[in-house]
């Protein structure tokens, strides 16, 4: 479940960051043309590599095709199963700006989703490393499936930092759940929380198998 969800978020965030067009004037066009010439010399390239573990069960060839169609300069599949996106610094800066917008829209949609009835607000700090999910009360939150929203928030934050060039092994995104009074209900740090969730699911599956 973890790997599939990650793959879906990778595609969603990448396309959100690359799909919007920018209508610039002649001055900007000349600037971009100049940057393109420098990029070909390898002076302004930005490389983003998605680890193979994030891509299992995904159609990698389709991801590469979609990325190229959406304007990514180069996408290559590495021998270890990872994918590397190569783009100019200008393209990367624009992509990250678009991803910030997309991430905030995702938080807003999650907050307003009727499926998550206990969630009243979702706050995020400036560098997208800490999210605070504000819920009605502890009982309403724990007696619902609203925890899945927290998982989505954590993984979305991880994907943002991955595309921002952070080392996958060093990414830490904190998701805190608080009630309206500001009392902490629980706090999880991703990706460690995903590993814990995976272990819990495996333990539950083993338990069900044993009972049968």
Backbone as JSON Lines, residues from 0, in Angstrom:
{"i":0,"aa":"X","n":[0.83,-1.2,0.0],"ca":[0.0,0.0,0.0],"c":[0.87,1.26,0.0]}
{"i":1,"aa":"X","n":[1.92,1.22,0.79],"ca":[2.8,2.38,0.89],"c":[3.41,2.72,-0.47]}
{"i":2,"aa":"X","n":[3.92,1.69,-1.18],"ca":[4.62,1.94,-2.43],"c":[3.67,2.4,-3.52]}
{"i":3,"aa":"X","n":[2.48,1.82,-3.57],"ca":[1.51,2.22,-4.57],"c":[1.09,3.67,-4.36]}
{"i":4,"aa":"X","n":[0.8,4.01,-3.12],"ca":[0.39,5.38,-2.82],"c":[1.49,6.37,-3.14]}
{"i":5,"aa":"X","n":[2.72,6.02,-2.83],"ca":[3.84,6.9,-3.13],"c":[3.94,7.14,-4.63]}
{"i":6,"aa":"X","n":[3.82,6.05,-5.4],"ca":[3.92,6.17,-6.85],"c":[2.86,7.08,-7.4]}
{"i":7,"aa":"X","n":[1.63,6.96,-6.89],"ca":[0.54,7.81,-7.35],"c":[0.81,9.27,-7.03]}
{"i":8,"aa":"X","n":[1.37,9.52,-5.85],"ca":[1.66,10.9,-5.47],"c":[2.79,11.48,-6.3]}
{"i":9,"aa":"X","n":[3.76,10.64,-6.63],"ca":[4.86,11.1,-7.48],"c":[4.32,11.61,-8.8]}
{"i":10,"aa":"X","n":[3.47,10.79,-9.44],"ca":[2.9,11.18,-10.73],"c":[2.07,12.44,-10.59]}
{"i":11,"aa":"X","n":[1.23,12.5,-9.55],"ca":[0.34,13.65,-9.36],"c":[1.13,14.93,-9.16]}
{"i":12,"aa":"X","n":[2.13,14.89,-8.29],"ca":[2.89,16.1,-8.01],"c":[3.77,16.52,-9.17]}
{"i":13,"aa":"X","n":[4.33,15.52,-9.87],"ca":[5.19,15.86,-11.0],"c":[4.38,16.55,-12.08]}
{"i":14,"aa":"X","n":[3.23,15.97,-12.43],"ca":[2.4,16.55,-13.48],"c":[1.85,17.9,-13.06]}
{"i":15,"aa":"X","n":[1.52,18.05,-11.78],"ca":[1.01,19.34,-11.3],"c":[2.09,20.4,-11.42]}
{"i":16,"aa":"X","n":[3.34,19.99,-11.21],"ca":[4.44,20.95,-11.28],"c":[4.86,21.3,-12.67]}
{"i":17,"aa":"X","n":[4.55,20.44,-13.65],"ca":[5.05,20.66,-15.0],"c":[3.99,21.09,-15.99]}
{"i":18,"aa":"X","n":[2.72,20.94,-15.66],"ca":[1.69,21.1,-16.67],"c":[1.28,22.53,-16.94]}
{"i":19,"aa":"X","n":[1.4,23.44,-15.94],"ca":[0.91,24.79,-16.15],"c":[1.86,25.57,-17.04]}
{"i":20,"aa":"X","n":[1.32,26.35,-17.97],"ca":[2.13,27.1,-18.92],"c":[2.34,28.52,-18.43]}
{"i":21,"aa":"X","n":[3.43,29.17,-18.91],"ca":[3.77,30.51,-18.47],"c":[3.93,31.4,-19.69]}
{"i":22,"aa":"X","n":[3.05,32.4,-19.83],"ca":[3.11,33.29,-20.98],"c":[4.0,34.48,-20.63]}
{"i":23,"aa":"X","n":[5.22,34.5,-21.15],"ca":[6.18,35.55,-20.82],"c":[6.37,36.49,-22.0]}
{"i":24,"aa":"X","n":[6.94,37.67,-21.71],"ca":[7.21,38.65,-22.74],"c":[8.49,38.34,-23.49]}
{"i":25,"aa":"X","n":[8.86,39.25,-24.4],"ca":[10.05,39.03,-25.22],"c":[11.31,38.96,-24.37]}
{"i":26,"aa":"X","n":[11.36,39.77,-23.3],"ca":[12.55,39.78,-22.44],"c":[12.74,38.42,-21.79]}
{"i":27,"aa":"X","n":[11.63,37.83,-21.3],"ca":[11.7,36.52,-20.67],"c":[12.09,35.46,-21.68]}
{"i":28,"aa":"X","n":[11.58,35.59,-22.89],"ca":[11.88,34.62,-23.94],"c":[13.38,34.62,-24.25]}
{"i":29,"aa":"X","n":[13.96,35.82,-24.32],"ca":[15.4,35.92,-24.58],"c":[16.2,35.32,-23.43]}
{"i":30,"aa":"X","n":[15.71,35.57,-22.2],"ca":[16.38,35.03,-21.02],"c":[16.37,33.51,-21.04]}
{"i":31,"aa":"X","n":[15.19,32.93,-21.37],"ca":[15.06,31.48,-21.43],"c":[15.95,30.9,-22.52]}
{"i":32,"aa":"X","n":[16.02,31.61,-23.66],"ca":[16.86,31.14,-24.76],"c":[18.32,31.1,-24.34]}
{"i":33,"aa":"X","n":[18.75,32.14,-23.6],"ca":[20.12,32.19,-23.11],"c":[20.38,31.06,-22.13]}
{"i":34,"aa":"X","n":[19.4,30.79,-21.25],"ca":[19.54,29.72,-20.26],"c":[19.65,28.37,-20.94]}
{"i":35,"aa":"X","n":[18.88,28.18,-22.02],"ca":[18.9,26.91,-22.74],"c":[20.3,26.62,-23.26]}
{"i":36,"aa":"X","n":[20.96,27.67,-23.78],"ca":[22.3,27.48,-24.31],"c":[23.27,27.07,-23.21]}
{"i":37,"aa":"X","n":[23.11,27.68,-22.02],"ca":[23.98,27.33,-20.91],"c":[23.69,25.93,-20.4]}
{"i":38,"aa":"X","n":[22.39,25.6,-20.36],"ca":[21.98,24.28,-19.88],"c":[22.62,23.18,-20.7]}
{"i":39,"aa":"X","n":[22.72,23.37,-22.0],"ca":[23.31,22.36,-22.87],"c":[24.76,22.1,-22.52]}
{"i":40,"aa":"X","n":[25.38,23.07,-21.86],"ca":[26.76,22.9,-21.43],"c":[26.84,22.22,-20.07]}
{"i":41,"aa":"X","n":[25.65,21.98,-19.47],"ca":[25.61,21.28,-18.19],"c":[25.88,22.16,-16.98]}
{"i":42,"aa":"X","n":[25.7,23.48,-17.15],"ca":[26.02,24.39,-16.05],"c":[24.82,24.69,-15.15]}
{"i":43,"aa":"X","n":[23.6,24.53,-15.66],"ca":[22.43,24.9,-14.87],"c":[21.45,23.75,-14.69]}
{"i":44,"aa":"X","n":[21.88,22.55,-14.96],"ca":[20.98,21.41,-14.82],"c":[20.66,21.07,-13.37]}
{"i":45,"aa":"X","n":[19.44,20.64,-13.15],"ca":[19.03,20.12,-11.84],"c":[18.59,18.68,-12.06]}
{"i":46,"aa":"X","n":[19.12,17.78,-11.28],"ca":[18.74,16.37,-11.38],"c":[17.97,15.93,-10.15]}
{"i":47,"aa":"X","n":[16.85,15.29,-10.37],"ca":[16.03,14.75,-9.28],"c":[15.88,13.26,-9.51]}
{"i":48,"aa":"X","n":[16.31,12.46,-8.55],"ca":[16.25,11.01,-8.69],"c":[15.24,10.42,-7.73]}
{"i":49,"aa":"X","n":[14.29,9.66,-8.28],"ca":[13.29,8.95,-7.47],"c":[13.81,7.54,-7.22]}
{"i":50,"aa":"X","n":[14.02,7.15,-5.96],"ca":[14.53,5.81,-5.63],"c":[13.64,4.7,-6.15]}
{"i":51,"aa":"X","n":[14.23,3.56,-6.46],"ca":[13.49,2.43,-7.01],"c":[12.38,1.96,-6.07]}
{"i":52,"aa":"X","n":[12.61,2.06,-4.76],"ca":[11.6,1.58,-3.8],"c":[10.32,2.39,-3.87]}
{"i":53,"aa":"X","n":[10.39,3.63,-4.41],"ca":[9.2,4.45,-4.55],"c":[8.44,4.12,-5.84]}
{"i":54,"aa":"X","n":[9.03,3.29,-6.68],"ca":[8.47,3.08,-8.02],"c":[7.96,1.67,-8.26]}
{"i":55,"aa":"X","n":[8.03,0.81,-7.25],"ca":[7.56,-0.55,-7.42],"c":[6.07,-0.56,-7.7]}
{"i":56,"aa":"X","n":[5.65,-1.46,-8.58],"ca":[4.25,-1.6,-9.0],"c":[3.77,-0.43,-9.86]}
{"i":57,"aa":"X","n":[4.69,0.41,-10.32],"ca":[4.33,1.52,-11.19],"c":[4.76,1.25,-12.63]}
{"i":58,"aa":"X","n":[4.05,1.85,-13.58],"ca":[4.41,1.75,-14.99],"c":[5.46,2.82,-15.26]}
{"i":59,"aa":"X","n":[6.71,2.46,-15.06],"ca":[7.81,3.41,-15.16],"c":[7.91,4.01,-16.57]}
{"i":60,"aa":"X","n":[7.74,3.16,-17.59],"ca":[7.84,3.66,-18.97],"c":[6.77,4.72,-19.24]}
{"i":61,"aa":"X","n":[5.58,4.53,-18.69],"ca":[4.52,5.51,-18.88],"c":[4.83,6.79,-18.12]}
{"i":62,"aa":"X","n":[5.41,6.65,-16.94],"ca":[5.81,7.83,-16.16],"c":[6.83,8.66,-16.93]}
{"i":63,"aa":"X","n":[7.79,7.97,-17.55],"ca":[8.81,8.66,-18.33],"c":[8.19,9.36,-19.53]}
{"i":64,"aa":"X","n":[7.29,8.67,-20.2],"ca":[6.62,9.24,-21.36],"c":[5.81,10.49,-20.97]}
{"i":65,"aa":"X","n":[5.06,10.38,-19.87],"ca":[4.23,11.51,-19.42],"c":[5.1,12.71,-19.04]}
{"i":66,"aa":"X","n":[6.22,12.43,-18.37],"ca":[7.09,13.52,-17.94],"c":[7.67,14.27,-19.13]}
{"i":67,"aa":"X","n":[8.08,13.52,-20.15],"ca":[8.65,14.16,-21.35],"c":[7.59,14.97,-22.08]}
{"i":68,"aa":"X","n":[6.37,14.43,-22.14],"ca":[5.28,15.16,-22.8],"c":[4.93,16.44,-22.06]}
{"i":69,"aa":"X","n":[5.2,16.47,-20.75],"ca":[4.89,17.64,-19.94],"c":[6.07,18.6,-19.81]}
{"i":70,"aa":"X","n":[7.11,18.37,-20.61],"ca":[8.16,19.37,-20.7],"c":[9.45,19.09,-19.96]}
{"i":71,"aa":"X","n":[9.58,17.96,-19.26],"ca":[10.84,17.65,-18.59],"c":[11.89,17.36,-19.66]}
{"i":72,"aa":"X","n":[13.01,18.02,-19.56],"ca":[14.03,17.95,-20.6],"c":[14.53,16.53,-20.85]}
{"i":73,"aa":"X","n":[14.83,15.83,-19.78],"ca":[15.37,14.46,-19.92],"c":[14.92,13.61,-18.75]}
{"i":74,"aa":"X","n":[14.53,12.39,-19.04],"ca":[14.16,11.43,-18.0],"c":[14.86,10.12,-18.34]}
{"i":75,"aa":"X","n":[15.6,9.58,-17.4],"ca":[16.32,8.35,-17.68],"c":[16.11,7.31,-16.59]}
{"i":76,"aa":"X","n":[15.98,6.07,-17.04],"ca":[15.83,4.95,-16.11],"c":[17.23,4.42,-15.79]}
{"i":77,"aa":"X","n":[17.55,4.36,-14.52],"ca":[18.88,3.91,-14.09],"c":[18.93,2.4,-13.87]}
{"i":78,"aa":"X","n":[20.14,1.85,-13.84],"ca":[20.32,0.4,-13.7],"c":[19.75,-0.14,-12.4]}
{"i":79,"aa":"X","n":[19.7,0.71,-11.36],"ca":[19.2,0.25,-10.06],"c":[17.68,0.36,-9.94]}
{"i":80,"aa":"X","n":[17.02,0.77,-11.05],"ca":[15.57,0.86,-11.05],"c":[15.04,2.24,-10.72]}
{"i":81,"aa":"X","n":[15.92,3.16,-10.35],"ca":[15.49,4.53,-10.05],"c":[15.29,5.31,-11.35]}
{"i":82,"aa":"X","n":[14.68,6.49,-11.23],"ca":[14.48,7.36,-12.38],"c":[15.08,8.72,-12.06]}
{"i":83,"aa":"X","n":[15.78,9.28,-13.03],"ca":[16.37,10.6,-12.84],"c":[15.76,11.59,-13.83]}
{"i":84,"aa":"X","n":[15.23,12.68,-13.29],"ca":[14.68,13.77,-14.1],"c":[15.75,14.85,-14.21]}
{"i":85,"aa":"X","n":[15.99,15.33,-15.41],"ca":[16.97,16.39,-15.63],"c":[16.25,17.6,-16.21]}
{"i":86,"aa":"X","n":[16.46,18.74,-15.59],"ca":[15.81,19.97,-16.06],"c":[16.69,21.16,-15.72]}
{"i":87,"aa":"X","n":[16.39,22.31,-16.33],"ca":[17.15,23.51,-16.02],"c":[16.72,24.02,-14.64]}
{"i":88,"aa":"X","n":[17.54,24.89,-14.07],"ca":[17.2,25.46,-12.77],"c":[15.92,26.28,-12.86]}
{"i":89,"aa":"X","n":[15.74,26.95,-14.0],"ca":[14.53,27.75,-14.18],"c":[13.29,26.86,-14.2]}
{"i":90,"aa":"X","n":[13.39,25.73,-14.9],"ca":[12.27,24.78,-14.96],"c":[11.99,24.18,-13.59]}
{"i":91,"aa":"X","n":[13.06,23.86,-12.87],"ca":[12.91,23.26,-11.55],"c":[12.28,24.25,-10.56]}
{"i":92,"aa":"X","n":[12.72,25.5,-10.63],"ca":[12.16,26.53,-9.75],"c":[10.67,26.69,-10.0]}
{"i":93,"aa":"X","n":[10.29,26.69,-11.26],"ca":[8.88,26.84,-11.62],"c":[8.08,25.61,-11.16]}
{"i":94,"aa":"X","n":[8.68,24.44,-11.34],"ca":[8.01,23.22,-10.94],"c":[7.75,23.21,-9.44]}
{"i":95,"aa":"X","n":[8.73,23.63,-8.63],"ca":[8.56,23.63,-7.19],"c":[7.5,24.65,-6.76]}
{"i":96,"aa":"X","n":[7.45,25.78,-7.46],"ca":[6.44,26.78,-7.15],"c":[5.04,26.23,-7.43]}
{"i":97,"aa":"X","n":[4.91,25.53,-8.56],"ca":[3.63,24.93,-8.92],"c":[3.26,23.8,-7.95]}
{"i":98,"aa":"X","n":[4.27,23.07,-7.48],"ca":[4.01,21.98,-6.54],"c":[3.55,22.52,-5.19]}
{"i":99,"aa":"X","n":[4.11,23.65,-4.78],"ca":[3.65,24.28,-3.54],"c":[2.17,24.63,-3.63]}
{"i":100,"aa":"X","n":[1.8,25.2,-4.77],"ca":[0.41,25.56,-4.99],"c":[-0.48,24.32,-4.98]}
{"i":101,"aa":"X","n":[-0.01,23.26,-5.66],"ca":[-0.78,22.02,-5.74],"c":[-0.92,21.38,-4.37]}
{"i":102,"aa":"X","n":[0.16,21.42,-3.58],"ca":[0.13,20.83,-2.24],"c":[-0.88,21.55,-1.35]}
{"i":103,"aa":"X","n":[-0.87,22.88,-1.41],"ca":[-1.82,23.65,-0.58],"c":[-3.26,23.38,-1.01]}
{"i":104,"aa":"X","n":[-3.46,23.2,-2.32],"ca":[-4.81,22.89,-2.81],"c":[-5.24,21.51,-2.32]}
{"i":105,"aa":"X","n":[-4.28,20.58,-2.27],"ca":[-4.58,19.24,-1.77],"c":[-5.01,19.29,-0.3]}
{"i":106,"aa":"X","n":[-4.3,20.09,0.49],"ca":[-4.65,20.24,1.91],"c":[-6.04,20.85,2.06]}
{"i":107,"aa":"X","n":[-6.33,21.84,1.23],"ca":[-7.64,22.49,1.29],"c":[-8.75,21.51,0.91]}
{"i":108,"aa":"X","n":[-8.5,20.71,-0.14],"ca":[-9.5,19.72,-0.57],"c":[-9.72,18.66,0.51]}
{"i":109,"aa":"X","n":[-8.62,18.25,1.15],"ca":[-8.73,17.24,2.21],"c":[-9.53,17.79,3.39]}
{"i":110,"aa":"X","n":[-9.25,19.03,3.74],"ca":[-9.95,19.66,4.86],"c":[-11.45,19.76,4.6]}
{"i":111,"aa":"X","n":[-11.8,20.01,3.35],"ca":[-13.21,20.2,2.99],"c":[-13.91,18.92,2.53]}
{"i":112,"aa":"X","n":[-13.17,17.82,2.51],"ca":[-13.75,16.55,2.07],"c":[-14.73,16.03,3.13]}
{"i":113,"aa":"X","n":[-15.96,15.8,2.72],"ca":[-16.98,15.33,3.67],"c":[-16.66,13.95,4.23]}
{"i":114,"aa":"X","n":[-15.78,13.22,3.57],"ca":[-15.41,11.89,4.05],"c":[-14.61,11.97,5.35]}
{"i":115,"aa":"X","n":[-13.94,13.12,5.58],"ca":[-13.13,13.31,6.79],"c":[-13.85,14.3,7.71]}
{"i":116,"aa":"X","n":[-14.85,13.83,8.41],"ca":[-15.74,14.71,9.15],"c":[-15.13,15.32,10.41]}
{"i":117,"aa":"X","n":[-14.11,14.67,10.98],"ca":[-13.53,15.22,12.21],"c":[-12.47,16.29,11.93]}
{"i":118,"aa":"X","n":[-12.0,16.38,10.69],"ca":[-10.93,17.32,10.36],"c":[-11.49,18.72,10.1]}
{"i":119,"aa":"X","n":[-10.96,19.7,10.86],"ca":[-11.44,21.07,10.73],"c":[-10.44,21.98,10.03]}
{"i":120,"aa":"X","n":[-9.16,21.63,10.12],"ca":[-8.15,22.47,9.48],"c":[-6.85,21.68,9.32]}
{"i":121,"aa":"X","n":[-6.04,22.08,8.34],"ca":[-4.71,21.49,8.17],"c":[-3.75,22.64,7.93]}
{"i":122,"aa":"X","n":[-2.77,22.79,8.83],"ca":[-1.8,23.88,8.74],"c":[-0.44,23.32,8.34]}
{"i":123,"aa":"X","n":[0.37,24.15,7.7],"ca":[1.71,23.72,7.29],"c":[2.69,24.86,7.52]}
{"i":124,"aa":"X","n":[3.93,24.52,7.89],"ca":[4.94,25.56,8.09],"c":[5.55,25.97,6.75]}
{"i":125,"aa":"X","n":[6.45,26.94,6.78],"ca":[6.97,27.54,5.55],"c":[7.76,26.58,4.67]}
{"i":126,"aa":"X","n":[8.47,25.63,5.26],"ca":[9.29,24.73,4.43],"c":[8.64,23.36,4.23]}
{"i":127,"aa":"X","n":[7.36,23.24,4.57],"ca":[6.59,22.01,4.33],"c":[7.18,20.79,5.05]}
{"i":128,"aa":"X","n":[7.78,21.04,6.21],"ca":[8.35,19.92,6.97],"c":[7.48,19.53,8.16]}
{"i":129,"aa":"X","n":[6.5,20.36,8.49],"ca":[5.61,20.06,9.61],"c":[4.16,20.45,9.26]}
{"i":130,"aa":"X","n":[3.28,19.48,9.4],"ca":[1.86,19.69,9.14],"c":[1.09,19.48,10.45]}
{"i":131,"aa":"X","n":[0.08,20.29,10.68],"ca":[-0.75,20.14,11.87],"c":[-2.2,19.94,11.43]}
{"i":132,"aa":"X","n":[-2.73,18.77,11.75],"ca":[-4.12,18.45,11.43],"c":[-4.96,18.75,12.66]}
{"i":133,"aa":"X","n":[-5.88,19.69,12.52],"ca":[-6.75,20.09,13.64],"c":[-8.08,19.36,13.5]}
{"i":134,"aa":"X","n":[-8.45,18.61,14.55],"ca":[-9.68,17.83,14.5],"c":[-10.65,18.28,15.59]}
{"i":135,"aa":"X","n":[-11.9,17.88,15.44],"ca":[-12.94,18.27,16.38],"c":[-12.6,17.84,17.8]}
{"i":136,"aa":"X","n":[-12.32,16.55,17.96],"ca":[-11.91,16.02,19.26],"c":[-11.27,14.64,19.04]}
{"i":137,"aa":"X","n":[-10.61,14.15,20.07],"ca":[-9.87,12.89,19.98],"c":[-10.78,11.72,19.65]}
{"i":138,"aa":"X","n":[-11.93,11.64,20.31],"ca":[-12.84,10.51,20.11],"c":[-13.36,10.45,18.68]}
{"i":139,"aa":"X","n":[-13.76,11.59,18.14],"ca":[-14.28,11.62,16.77],"c":[-13.21,11.2,15.77]}
{"i":140,"aa":"X","n":[-11.97,11.65,16.01],"ca":[-10.87,11.31,15.12],"c":[-10.53,9.82,15.18]}
{"i":141,"aa":"X","n":[-10.43,9.27,16.39],"ca":[-10.01,7.88,16.54],"c":[-11.09,6.89,16.16]}
{"i":142,"aa":"X","n":[-12.34,7.31,16.16],"ca":[-13.44,6.42,15.79],"c":[-13.87,6.61,14.34]}
{"i":143,"aa":"X","n":[-12.93,7.04,13.52],"ca":[-13.21,7.24,12.09],"c":[-12.01,6.79,11.27]}
{"i":144,"aa":"X","n":[-12.12,6.96,9.96],"ca":[-11.01,6.63,9.08],"c":[-10.21,7.88,8.71]}
{"i":145,"aa":"X","n":[-10.36,8.93,9.49],"ca":[-9.71,10.2,9.17],"c":[-8.19,10.14,9.28]}
{"i":146,"aa":"X","n":[-7.68,9.11,9.92],"ca":[-6.22,8.96,10.02],"c":[-5.6,8.78,8.64]}
{"i":147,"aa":"X","n":[-6.39,8.27,7.68],"ca":[-5.86,8.1,6.32],"c":[-5.5,9.46,5.72]}
{"i":148,"aa":"X","n":[-6.21,10.5,6.11],"ca":[-5.89,11.85,5.63],"c":[-4.51,12.26,6.12]}
{"i":149,"aa":"X","n":[-4.18,11.9,7.35],"ca":[-2.87,12.23,7.91],"c":[-1.75,11.53,7.14]}
{"i":150,"aa":"X","n":[-2.02,10.29,6.74],"ca":[-1.04,9.53,5.96],"c":[-0.8,10.21,4.62]}
{"i":151,"aa":"X","n":[-1.88,10.63,3.97],"ca":[-1.77,11.31,2.68],"c":[-0.98,12.6,2.82]}
{"i":152,"aa":"X","n":[-1.24,13.34,3.88],"ca":[-0.52,14.59,4.14],"c":[0.98,14.31,4.31]}
{"i":153,"aa":"X","n":[1.31,13.29,5.07],"ca":[2.71,12.96,5.3],"c":[3.44,12.56,4.03]}
{"i":154,"aa":"X","n":[2.8,11.74,3.21],"ca":[3.44,11.29,1.97],"c":[3.56,12.43,0.97]}
{"i":155,"aa":"X","n":[2.56,13.31,0.94],"ca":[2.62,14.45,0.04],"c":[3.81,15.35,0.4]}
{"i":156,"aa":"X","n":[4.01,15.56,1.7],"ca":[5.15,16.34,2.15],"c":[6.47,15.7,1.77]}
{"i":157,"aa":"X","n":[6.54,14.38,1.89],"ca":[7.76,13.67,1.51],"c":[8.09,13.84,0.03]}
{"i":158,"aa":"X","n":[7.06,13.74,-0.82],"ca":[7.28,13.87,-2.25],"c":[7.76,15.28,-2.6]}
{"i":159,"aa":"X","n":[7.23,16.26,-1.9],"ca":[7.66,17.65,-2.15],"c":[9.16,17.78,-1.89]}
{"i":160,"aa":"X","n":[9.61,17.26,-0.75],"ca":[11.03,17.38,-0.4],"c":[11.92,16.55,-1.31]}
{"i":161,"aa":"X","n":[11.39,15.45,-1.8],"ca":[12.16,14.62,-2.72],"c":[12.43,15.39,-4.01]}
{"i":162,"aa":"X","n":[11.41,16.04,-4.56],"ca":[11.58,16.82,-5.77],"c":[12.37,18.1,-5.53]}
{"i":163,"aa":"X","n":[12.43,18.53,-4.27],"ca":[13.2,19.72,-3.93],"c":[14.69,19.4,-3.82]}
{"i":164,"aa":"X","n":[15.04,18.14,-4.0],"ca":[16.45,17.75,-4.02],"c":[16.97,17.17,-2.73]}
{"i":165,"aa":"X","n":[16.09,16.92,-1.76],"ca":[16.55,16.34,-0.5],"c":[16.9,14.86,-0.69]}
{"i":166,"aa":"X","n":[17.92,14.41,0.04],"ca":[18.28,13.0,0.03],"c":[17.12,12.2,0.62]}
{"i":167,"aa":"X","n":[16.68,11.15,-0.09],"ca":[15.53,10.36,0.37],"c":[15.73,9.82,1.78]}
{"i":168,"aa":"X","n":[16.98,9.49,2.14],"ca":[17.27,8.93,3.46],"c":[17.24,9.98,4.56]}
{"i":169,"aa":"X","n":[17.22,11.25,4.19],"ca":[17.27,12.31,5.19],"c":[15.96,13.09,5.31]}
{"i":170,"aa":"X","n":[14.97,12.73,4.51],"ca":[13.69,13.43,4.56],"c":[12.95,13.1,5.85]}
{"i":171,"aa":"X","n":[12.49,14.12,6.54],"ca":[11.7,13.95,7.75],"c":[10.53,14.93,7.71]}
{"i":172,"aa":"X","n":[9.33,14.4,7.68],"ca":[8.12,15.23,7.66],"c":[7.27,14.85,8.86]}
{"i":173,"aa":"X","n":[6.96,15.83,9.69],"ca":[6.18,15.58,10.91],"c":[4.72,15.95,10.68]}
{"i":174,"aa":"X","n":[3.83,15.05,11.07],"ca":[2.39,15.31,11.0],"c":[1.84,15.2,12.42]}
{"i":175,"aa":"X","n":[1.38,16.32,12.95],"ca":[0.81,16.34,14.29],"c":[-0.71,16.45,14.19]}
{"i":176,"aa":"X","n":[-1.41,15.73,15.06],"ca":[-2.87,15.81,15.12],"c":[-3.24,16.43,16.45]}
{"i":177,"aa":"X","n":[-3.97,17.54,16.41],"ca":[-4.36,18.26,17.62],"c":[-5.87,18.48,17.62]}
{"i":178,"aa":"X","n":[-6.43,18.64,18.83],"ca":[-7.84,19.01,18.89],"c":[-7.95,20.54,18.82]}
{"i":179,"aa":"X","n":[-9.17,21.04,18.84],"ca":[-9.38,22.48,18.67],"c":[-8.74,23.31,19.78]}
{"i":180,"aa":"X","n":[-8.53,22.69,20.94],"ca":[-7.92,23.4,22.06],"c":[-6.4,23.42,21.98]}
{"i":181,"aa":"X","n":[-5.86,22.73,20.97],"ca":[-4.42,22.7,20.8],"c":[-3.74,21.56,21.52]}
{"i":182,"aa":"X","n":[-4.52,20.62,22.07],"ca":[-3.93,19.48,22.77],"c":[-3.49,18.42,21.76]}
{"i":183,"aa":"X","n":[-2.26,17.98,21.89],"ca":[-1.7,17.0,20.96],"c":[-2.34,15.64,21.17]}
{"i":184,"aa":"X","n":[-2.87,15.06,20.08],"ca":[-3.47,13.73,20.13],"c":[-2.46,12.67,19.71]}
{"i":185,"aa":"X","n":[-1.74,12.94,18.64],"ca":[-0.67,12.04,18.2],"c":[0.25,12.8,17.27]}
{"i":186,"aa":"X","n":[1.45,12.25,17.09],"ca":[2.43,12.87,16.2],"c":[3.2,11.76,15.5]}
{"i":187,"aa":"X","n":[3.39,11.9,14.2],"ca":[4.1,10.88,13.43],"c":[5.15,11.55,12.55]}
{"i":188,"aa":"X","n":[6.27,10.88,12.41],"ca":[7.35,11.39,11.56],"c":[7.5,10.45,10.38]}
{"i":189,"aa":"X","n":[7.37,11.0,9.17],"ca":[7.48,10.22,7.95],"c":[8.88,10.36,7.38]}
{"i":190,"aa":"X","n":[9.47,9.28,6.8],"ca":[8.83,8.02,6.4],"c":[8.78,6.93,7.48]}
{"i":191,"aa":"X","n":[9.31,7.18,8.67],"ca":[9.3,6.14,9.71],"c":[7.89,5.64,9.99]}
{"i":192,"aa":"X","n":[6.92,6.55,9.96],"ca":[5.53,6.17,10.25],"c":[5.0,5.17,9.22]}
{"i":193,"aa":"X","n":[5.47,5.26,7.98],"ca":[5.03,4.33,6.94],"c":[5.58,2.93,7.19]}
{"i":194,"aa":"X","n":[6.81,2.89,7.66],"ca":[7.4,1.58,8.0],"c":[6.63,0.93,9.14]}
{"i":195,"aa":"X","n":[6.26,1.73,10.13],"ca":[5.48,1.21,11.26],"c":[4.11,0.72,10.79]}
{"i":196,"aa":"X","n":[3.5,1.47,9.87],"ca":[2.2,1.08,9.34],"c":[2.3,-0.22,8.57]}
{"i":197,"aa":"X","n":[3.36,-0.36,7.79],"ca":[3.57,-1.58,7.02],"c":[3.71,-2.79,7.95]}
{"i":198,"aa":"X","n":[4.44,-2.61,9.04],"ca":[4.63,-3.7,10.0],"c":[3.3,-4.08,10.65]}
{"i":199,"aa":"X","n":[2.5,-3.06,10.96],"ca":[1.21,-3.32,11.59],"c":[0.29,-4.1,10.64]}
{"i":200,"aa":"X","n":[0.31,-3.73,9.36],"ca":[-0.51,-4.41,8.38],"c":[-0.07,-5.86,8.18]}
{"i":201,"aa":"X","n":[1.24,-6.07,8.17],"ca":[1.77,-7.43,8.01],"c":[1.43,-8.28,9.23]}
{"i":202,"aa":"X","n":[1.52,-7.68,10.42],"ca":[1.19,-8.4,11.65],"c":[-0.3,-8.76,11.67]}
{"i":203,"aa":"X","n":[-1.13,-7.84,11.2],"ca":[-2.57,-8.09,11.17],"c":[-2.9,-9.2,10.18]}
{"i":204,"aa":"X","n":[-2.21,-9.2,9.03],"ca":[-2.42,-10.24,8.03],"c":[-2.0,-11.59,8.55]}
{"i":205,"aa":"X","n":[-0.85,-11.65,9.23],"ca":[-0.35,-12.89,9.8],"c":[-1.32,-13.42,10.85]}
{"i":206,"aa":"X","n":[-1.88,-12.52,11.65],"ca":[-2.8,-12.9,12.69],"c":[-4.09,-13.51,12.11]}
{"i":207,"aa":"X","n":[-4.6,-12.9,11.04],"ca":[-5.8,-13.39,10.39],"c":[-5.55,-14.76,9.75]}
{"i":208,"aa":"X","n":[-4.34,-14.92,9.19],"ca":[-3.99,-16.2,8.56],"c":[-3.92,-17.31,9.6]}
{"i":209,"aa":"X","n":[-3.35,-16.98,10.77],"ca":[-3.2,-17.97,11.85],"c":[-4.57,-18.39,12.38]}
{"i":210,"aa":"X","n":[-5.5,-17.44,12.51],"ca":[-6.83,-17.73,13.01],"c":[-7.62,-18.65,12.08]}
{"i":211,"aa":"X","n":[-7.34,-18.5,10.78],"ca":[-8.03,-19.35,9.81],"c":[-7.49,-20.78,9.84]}
